[in-house]
Amino acid sequence: MIVLLGETAAAREINRQLKAEGAAVIRMANEQPLDRVLSESGERLAEGNLFGRSADEACTAVVDASHPSCQTEFLPLRRWCEREDIPYVRLERPETSFRENPLIHAVTGWEEAMAKLTELIRLKGEAGNRSVSVFVTTGSHQLETLLQAPFAPRARFVVRVLPEGRLVQKCQNIGVAARDIVAMQGPFSKELNRALFKAYGTDILLMRDSGSAGGADTKLSAALALKLEVVLLKRKAPLPGLTVYSERELMAWLQPRLGGISVSAGAGS
């Protein structure tokens, strides 16, 4: 049995491939209270079976295909895997390569991103004496901190999220106006990104380095073509442990752990 973490496009594709080959898969979303799951599962932990399955369905591997911003949320599960000697593999996307550009402000964490946004929104606001349009493509995880930041009254946040009801509802619940929610699923071409940025009068693009598979290259090129300021959240260094960089590499690693099931490699990410 494979435990698959995350709700990314990569996680959905991995789940589809595994299910198509007859593999037993349990999905775990980052919203699940892992600390509580781990602390309240003493009996299962003692048996080496956190997920309450029979011995012949015990967990053989945990695949972490979650969003980069969720990396630390699964630390309790990673530690549990280490104690139980269960393989834990993280799927990462290769970083985006780009030339240095004064419009690209690379930051290494959310606090640094907030500081850079504070500076840019102040400068843009003073220059134009108007509200500053920030196009947000970093997901819904830290939206509250954006909308509650001291600079929020001087900014308009346009948020692009997956077209899932719970995500749209979350955006509305925390105060994002309906007209500022772009519910779409990628991949997005440079032309489509450019059209969206232009339609919303974007001044600043807030994005993560999700690699070319996550569309970071087309977002960057579209933003630079429009001469937008870009706050680029670089990914944190991978946590210790096994890391793969494509779905093909992951599937090749999983094959001998699936009890004889032959897993097709599929397209690389």
mmCIF file of C-alpha atoms in Angstrom:
data_model
loop_
_atom_site.group_PDB
_atom_site.id
_atom_site.type_symbol
_atom_site.label_atom_id
_atom_site.label_comp_id
_atom_site.label_asym_id
_atom_site.label_seq_id
_atom_site.Cartn_x
_atom_site.Cartn_y
_atom_site.Cartn_z
ATOM 1 C CA MET A 1 0.000 0.000 0.000
ATOM 2 C CA ILE A 2 1.270 3.462 -0.982
ATOM 3 C CA VAL A 3 0.380 6.581 1.009
ATOM 4 C CA LEU A 4 0.243 9.599 -1.306
ATOM 5 C CA LEU A 5 0.485 13.103 0.145
ATOM 6 C CA GLY A 6 -0.724 16.316 -1.428
ATOM 7 C CA GLU A 7 -3.361 17.726 -3.736
ATOM 8 C CA THR A 8 -1.137 18.999 -6.535
ATOM 9 C CA ALA A 9 -1.537 18.163 -10.213
ATOM 10 C CA ALA A 10 1.442 15.824 -9.822
ATOM 11 C CA ALA A 11 -0.253 14.017 -6.911
ATOM 12 C CA ARG A 12 -3.414 13.545 -8.953
ATOM 13 C CA GLU A 13 -1.463 12.155 -11.899
ATOM 14 C CA ILE A 14 0.542 9.789 -9.684
ATOM 15 C CA ASN A 15 -2.680 8.588 -8.070
ATOM 16 C CA ARG A 16 -4.224 7.992 -11.502
ATOM 17 C CA GLN A 17 -1.239 5.956 -12.699
ATOM 18 C CA LEU A 18 -1.056 3.859 -9.537
ATOM 19 C CA LYS A 19 -4.795 3.156 -9.507
ATOM 20 C CA ALA A 20 -4.715 2.232 -13.205
ATOM 21 C CA GLU A 21 -2.119 -0.414 -12.379
ATOM 22 C CA GLY A 22 -4.124 -1.821 -9.474
ATOM 23 C CA ALA A 23 -1.975 -0.439 -6.669
ATOM 24 C CA ALA A 24 -3.548 0.236 -3.261
ATOM 25 C CA VAL A 25 -3.301 3.974 -2.579
ATOM 26 C CA ILE A 26 -4.347 6.089 0.403
ATOM 27 C CA ARG A 27 -4.543 9.847 -0.226
ATOM 28 C CA MET A 28 -3.681 12.249 2.589
ATOM 29 C CA ALA A 29 -4.289 15.979 2.215
ATOM 30 C CA ASN A 30 -2.215 18.594 3.992
ATOM 31 C CA GLU A 31 -5.334 19.783 5.844
ATOM 32 C CA GLN A 32 -5.470 16.563 7.861
ATOM 33 C CA PRO A 33 -4.297 17.041 11.474
ATOM 34 C CA LEU A 34 -1.133 14.946 11.303
ATOM 35 C CA ASP A 35 0.062 15.676 14.828
ATOM 36 C CA ARG A 36 -3.251 14.405 16.191
ATOM 37 C CA VAL A 37 -3.306 11.421 13.844
ATOM 38 C CA LEU A 38 0.150 10.410 15.015
ATOM 39 C CA SER A 39 -0.375 11.060 18.729
ATOM 40 C CA GLU A 40 -3.726 9.262 18.895
ATOM 41 C CA SER A 41 -2.598 6.184 16.990
ATOM 42 C CA GLY A 42 -0.570 4.460 19.694
ATOM 43 C CA GLU A 43 -1.979 1.006 19.012
ATOM 44 C CA ARG A 44 -1.373 1.287 15.311
ATOM 45 C CA LEU A 45 2.082 2.713 15.874
ATOM 46 C CA ALA A 46 2.950 -0.216 18.115
ATOM 47 C CA GLU A 47 1.915 -2.540 15.297
ATOM 48 C CA GLY A 48 3.806 -0.503 12.726
ATOM 49 C CA ASN A 49 0.533 0.255 10.958
ATOM 50 C CA LEU A 50 -0.598 3.855 11.337
ATOM 51 C CA PHE A 51 -3.305 3.608 8.731
ATOM 52 C CA GLY A 52 -5.376 0.839 10.279
ATOM 53 C CA ARG A 53 -4.990 -1.673 7.470
ATOM 54 C CA SER A 54 -4.418 -5.406 7.744
ATOM 55 C CA ALA A 55 -0.887 -6.762 7.762
ATOM 56 C CA ASP A 56 -0.982 -7.630 4.053
ATOM 57 C CA GLU A 57 -1.965 -4.024 3.287
ATOM 58 C CA ALA A 58 0.639 -2.366 5.509
ATOM 59 C CA CYS A 59 2.232 0.827 4.234
ATOM 60 C CA THR A 60 5.185 0.051 1.965
ATOM 61 C CA ALA A 61 6.107 3.638 1.064
ATOM 62 C CA VAL A 62 5.013 7.246 1.543
ATOM 63 C CA VAL A 63 5.137 9.525 -1.502
ATOM 64 C CA ASP A 64 5.183 13.262 -0.763
ATOM 65 C CA ALA A 65 3.901 15.124 -3.832
ATOM 66 C CA SER A 66 2.524 18.036 -1.816
ATOM 67 C CA HIS A 67 2.891 21.724 -2.620
ATOM 68 C CA PRO A 68 6.323 23.183 -1.705
ATOM 69 C CA SER A 69 4.686 25.358 0.948
ATOM 70 C CA CYS A 70 3.480 22.204 2.751
ATOM 71 C CA GLN A 71 6.942 20.693 3.158
ATOM 72 C CA THR A 72 7.129 21.179 6.924
ATOM 73 C CA GLU A 73 3.493 20.190 7.548
ATOM 74 C CA PHE A 74 4.328 16.547 6.915
ATOM 75 C CA LEU A 75 7.387 16.477 9.203
ATOM 76 C CA PRO A 76 5.585 14.396 11.883
ATOM 77 C CA LEU A 77 4.760 11.746 9.301
ATOM 78 C CA ARG A 78 8.302 11.817 7.927
ATOM 79 C CA ARG A 79 9.671 11.207 11.435
ATOM 80 C CA TRP A 80 7.176 8.392 11.977
ATOM 81 C CA CYS A 81 8.385 6.771 8.744
ATOM 82 C CA GLU A 82 11.980 7.017 9.938
ATOM 83 C CA ARG A 83 11.082 5.280 13.208
ATOM 84 C CA GLU A 84 9.118 2.561 11.425
ATOM 85 C CA ASP A 85 11.730 2.134 8.653
ATOM 86 C CA ILE A 86 9.161 2.963 5.965
ATOM 87 C CA PRO A 87 10.565 4.632 2.824
ATOM 88 C CA TYR A 88 9.553 8.292 2.443
ATOM 89 C CA VAL A 89 10.215 9.897 -0.935
ATOM 90 C CA ARG A 90 9.714 13.546 -1.850
ATOM 91 C CA LEU A 91 8.869 14.618 -5.418
ATOM 92 C CA GLU A 92 10.490 17.965 -6.196
ATOM 93 C CA ARG A 93 10.426 19.981 -9.398
ATOM 94 C CA PRO A 94 13.769 21.182 -10.782
ATOM 95 C CA GLU A 95 14.355 24.861 -10.097
ATOM 96 C CA THR A 96 13.758 27.424 -12.814
ATOM 97 C CA SER A 97 16.859 28.902 -14.398
ATOM 98 C CA PHE A 98 16.647 32.600 -15.224
ATOM 99 C CA ARG A 99 18.976 35.479 -15.965
ATOM 100 C CA GLU A 100 19.401 38.143 -13.344
ATOM 101 C CA ASN A 101 16.941 40.948 -13.881
ATOM 102 C CA PRO A 102 16.236 43.996 -11.704
ATOM 103 C CA LEU A 103 12.516 43.223 -11.960
ATOM 104 C CA ILE A 104 12.968 39.773 -10.367
ATOM 105 C CA HIS A 105 13.206 39.846 -6.580
ATOM 106 C CA ALA A 106 14.178 36.342 -5.452
ATOM 107 C CA VAL A 107 13.370 35.641 -1.802
ATOM 108 C CA THR A 108 13.956 32.560 0.305
ATOM 109 C CA GLY A 109 10.975 32.585 2.648
ATOM 110 C CA TRP A 110 7.537 34.033 3.277
ATOM 111 C CA GLU A 111 8.764 36.690 5.738
ATOM 112 C CA GLU A 112 11.250 37.947 3.168
ATOM 113 C CA ALA A 113 8.494 37.954 0.536
ATOM 114 C CA MET A 114 6.271 40.055 2.813
ATOM 115 C CA ALA A 115 9.105 42.521 3.401
ATOM 116 C CA LYS A 116 9.717 42.869 -0.331
ATOM 117 C CA LEU A 117 5.985 43.327 -0.992
ATOM 118 C CA THR A 118 5.877 46.040 1.671
ATOM 119 C CA GLU A 119 8.650 47.901 -0.123
ATOM 120 C CA LEU A 120 7.268 47.460 -3.648
ATOM 121 C CA ILE A 121 3.671 48.331 -2.765
ATOM 122 C CA ARG A 122 4.841 51.495 -1.019
ATOM 123 C CA LEU A 123 6.967 52.548 -4.000
ATOM 124 C CA LYS A 124 4.319 51.691 -6.594
ATOM 125 C CA GLY A 125 1.576 53.330 -4.569
ATOM 126 C CA GLU A 126 3.518 56.542 -4.065
ATOM 127 C CA ALA A 127 4.478 56.712 -7.734
ATOM 128 C CA GLY A 128 0.935 56.300 -9.021
ATOM 129 C CA ASN A 129 -1.117 57.510 -6.051
ATOM 130 C CA ARG A 130 -3.391 54.493 -6.439
ATOM 131 C CA SER A 131 -4.088 50.954 -5.288
ATOM 132 C CA VAL A 132 -1.403 48.474 -6.365
ATOM 133 C CA SER A 133 -2.531 45.292 -8.155
ATOM 134 C CA VAL A 134 -0.767 42.137 -6.926
ATOM 135 C CA PHE A 135 -1.383 38.925 -8.883
ATOM 136 C CA VAL A 136 -0.936 36.002 -6.479
ATOM 137 C CA THR A 137 -0.092 32.516 -7.793
ATOM 138 C CA THR A 138 1.357 31.017 -4.609
ATOM 139 C CA GLY A 139 -1.762 29.074 -3.612
ATOM 140 C CA SER A 140 -4.206 29.592 -0.778
ATOM 141 C CA HIS A 141 -2.017 28.598 2.183
ATOM 142 C CA GLN A 142 -0.748 32.046 3.202
ATOM 143 C CA LEU A 143 -3.493 34.250 1.816
ATOM 144 C CA GLU A 144 -4.625 35.318 5.288
ATOM 145 C CA THR A 145 -1.248 36.881 6.027
ATOM 146 C CA LEU A 146 -1.433 38.881 2.801
ATOM 147 C CA LEU A 147 -4.901 40.228 3.455
ATOM 148 C CA GLN A 148 -4.054 41.074 7.069
ATOM 149 C CA ALA A 149 -0.712 42.726 6.308
ATOM 150 C CA PRO A 150 -0.249 46.460 6.997
ATOM 151 C CA PHE A 151 0.082 47.076 3.244
ATOM 152 C CA ALA A 152 -3.216 45.324 2.400
ATOM 153 C CA PRO A 153 -5.380 48.503 2.351
ATOM 154 C CA ARG A 154 -3.127 49.904 -0.390
ATOM 155 C CA ALA A 155 -3.257 46.792 -2.563
ATOM 156 C CA ARG A 156 -5.653 44.784 -4.682
ATOM 157 C CA PHE A 157 -4.953 41.049 -4.506
ATOM 158 C CA VAL A 158 -5.938 38.967 -7.522
ATOM 159 C CA VAL A 159 -5.647 35.308 -6.562
ATOM 160 C CA ARG A 160 -5.301 32.424 -9.011
ATOM 161 C CA VAL A 161 -6.278 29.067 -7.526
ATOM 162 C CA LEU A 162 -7.417 25.681 -8.780
ATOM 163 C CA PRO A 163 -11.108 25.580 -9.775
ATOM 164 C CA GLU A 164 -12.186 23.705 -6.647
ATOM 165 C CA GLY A 165 -15.170 24.874 -4.627
ATOM 166 C CA ARG A 166 -13.413 24.706 -1.261
ATOM 167 C CA LEU A 167 -10.537 26.889 -2.507
ATOM 168 C CA VAL A 168 -12.840 29.498 -4.019
ATOM 169 C CA GLN A 169 -14.875 29.479 -0.802
ATOM 170 C CA LYS A 170 -11.735 29.888 1.294
ATOM 171 C CA CYS A 171 -10.719 32.921 -0.764
ATOM 172 C CA GLN A 172 -14.138 34.494 -0.281
ATOM 173 C CA ASN A 173 -14.207 33.676 3.431
ATOM 174 C CA ILE A 174 -10.966 35.541 4.080
ATOM 175 C CA GLY A 175 -12.039 38.590 2.112
ATOM 176 C CA VAL A 176 -10.932 38.179 -1.508
ATOM 177 C CA ALA A 177 -13.544 39.798 -3.750
ATOM 178 C CA ALA A 178 -15.266 37.424 -6.183
ATOM 179 C CA ARG A 179 -14.059 39.505 -9.134
ATOM 180 C CA ASP A 180 -10.469 38.995 -7.942
ATOM 181 C CA ILE A 181 -10.593 35.177 -7.843
ATOM 182 C CA VAL A 182 -9.234 33.467 -10.960
ATOM 183 C CA ALA A 183 -10.231 29.802 -10.676
ATOM 184 C CA MET A 184 -8.297 28.035 -13.427
ATOM 185 C CA GLN A 185 -6.143 24.964 -13.847
ATOM 186 C CA GLY A 186 -2.881 25.071 -15.792
ATOM 187 C CA PRO A 187 -0.623 24.644 -17.537
ATOM 188 C CA PHE A 188 -0.775 28.266 -18.682
ATOM 189 C CA SER A 189 1.008 29.536 -21.772
ATOM 190 C CA LYS A 190 2.996 32.756 -21.800
ATOM 191 C CA GLU A 191 0.236 34.332 -23.895
ATOM 192 C CA LEU A 192 -2.539 33.374 -21.458
ATOM 193 C CA ASN A 193 -0.521 34.542 -18.454
ATOM 194 C CA ARG A 194 0.202 37.820 -20.200
ATOM 195 C CA ALA A 195 -3.483 38.321 -21.056
ATOM 196 C CA LEU A 196 -4.518 37.688 -17.435
ATOM 197 C CA PHE A 197 -1.851 39.960 -15.970
ATOM 198 C CA LYS A 198 -2.859 42.705 -18.388
ATOM 199 C CA ALA A 199 -6.601 42.246 -17.801
ATOM 200 C CA TYR A 200 -6.162 42.735 -14.056
ATOM 201 C CA GLY A 201 -3.809 45.698 -14.386
ATOM 202 C CA THR A 202 -1.091 43.790 -12.566
ATOM 203 C CA ASP A 203 1.802 45.721 -11.045
ATOM 204 C CA ILE A 204 3.427 42.914 -9.038
ATOM 205 C CA LEU A 205 3.466 39.151 -9.573
ATOM 206 C CA LEU A 206 3.876 36.979 -6.482
ATOM 207 C CA MET A 207 4.917 33.455 -7.486
ATOM 208 C CA ARG A 208 6.810 30.381 -6.380
ATOM 209 C CA ASP A 209 9.632 28.714 -8.230
ATOM 210 C CA SER A 210 7.638 25.639 -9.202
ATOM 211 C CA GLY A 211 9.910 24.730 -12.104
ATOM 212 C CA SER A 212 8.923 24.562 -15.755
ATOM 213 C CA ALA A 213 6.524 21.702 -14.964
ATOM 214 C CA GLY A 214 4.667 24.089 -12.675
ATOM 215 C CA GLY A 215 4.647 26.883 -15.239
ATOM 216 C CA ALA A 216 7.206 29.132 -13.560
ATOM 217 C CA ASP A 217 8.999 29.848 -16.839
ATOM 218 C CA THR A 218 5.886 31.031 -18.686
ATOM 219 C CA LYS A 219 4.798 33.172 -15.730
ATOM 220 C CA LEU A 220 8.207 34.820 -15.547
ATOM 221 C CA SER A 221 8.477 35.487 -19.272
ATOM 222 C CA ALA A 222 4.948 36.941 -19.408
ATOM 223 C CA ALA A 223 5.607 39.182 -16.402
ATOM 224 C CA LEU A 224 8.915 40.456 -17.758
ATOM 225 C CA ALA A 225 7.336 41.157 -21.151
ATOM 226 C CA LEU A 226 4.923 43.483 -19.324
ATOM 227 C CA LYS A 227 7.731 44.896 -17.147
ATOM 228 C CA LEU A 228 6.059 43.745 -13.933
ATOM 229 C CA GLU A 229 7.863 43.496 -10.622
ATOM 230 C CA VAL A 230 8.181 39.813 -9.681
ATOM 231 C CA VAL A 231 8.543 38.536 -6.129
ATOM 232 C CA LEU A 232 9.856 35.013 -6.666
ATOM 233 C CA LEU A 233 9.733 32.629 -3.724
ATOM 234 C CA LYS A 234 12.646 30.265 -4.113
ATOM 235 C CA ARG A 235 12.154 26.832 -2.646
ATOM 236 C CA LYS A 236 13.736 25.815 0.610
ATOM 237 C CA ALA A 237 16.525 23.282 0.580
ATOM 238 C CA PRO A 238 15.049 19.766 0.499
ATOM 239 C CA LEU A 239 14.773 18.085 3.866
ATOM 240 C CA PRO A 240 17.099 15.124 4.423
ATOM 241 C CA GLY A 241 15.893 11.955 2.766
ATOM 242 C CA LEU A 242 15.178 10.539 -0.657
ATOM 243 C CA THR A 243 14.202 13.092 -3.312
ATOM 244 C CA VAL A 244 13.234 12.500 -6.948
ATOM 245 C CA TYR A 245 12.735 15.137 -9.628
ATOM 246 C CA SER A 246 10.232 13.656 -12.082
ATOM 247 C CA GLU A 247 7.214 11.364 -12.112
ATOM 248 C CA ARG A 248 9.170 8.954 -14.313
ATOM 249 C CA GLU A 249 11.950 8.691 -11.726
ATOM 250 C CA LEU A 250 9.369 8.243 -8.977
ATOM 251 C CA MET A 251 7.521 5.457 -10.786
ATOM 252 C CA ALA A 252 10.767 3.623 -11.461
ATOM 253 C CA TRP A 253 11.579 3.831 -7.743
ATOM 254 C CA LEU A 254 8.098 2.614 -6.749
ATOM 255 C CA GLN A 255 7.934 -0.389 -9.059
ATOM 256 C CA PRO A 256 9.809 -2.905 -6.872
ATOM 257 C CA ARG A 257 7.725 -1.841 -3.846
ATOM 258 C CA LEU A 258 4.360 -2.687 -5.351
ATOM 259 C CA GLY A 259 4.281 -6.428 -4.860
ATOM 260 C CA GLY A 260 4.837 -7.398 -8.454
ATOM 261 C CA ILE A 261 2.566 -4.784 -10.023
ATOM 262 C CA SER A 262 4.158 -3.386 -13.153
ATOM 263 C CA VAL A 263 3.903 0.398 -13.143
ATOM 264 C CA SER A 264 4.206 2.232 -16.447
ATOM 265 C CA ALA A 265 6.518 5.215 -16.282
ATOM 266 C CA GLY A 266 4.171 7.665 -17.972
ATOM 267 C CA ALA A 267 5.285 11.104 -19.026
ATOM 268 C CA GLY A 268 8.002 12.857 -17.074
ATOM 269 C CA SER A 269 6.997 15.969 -15.175
#
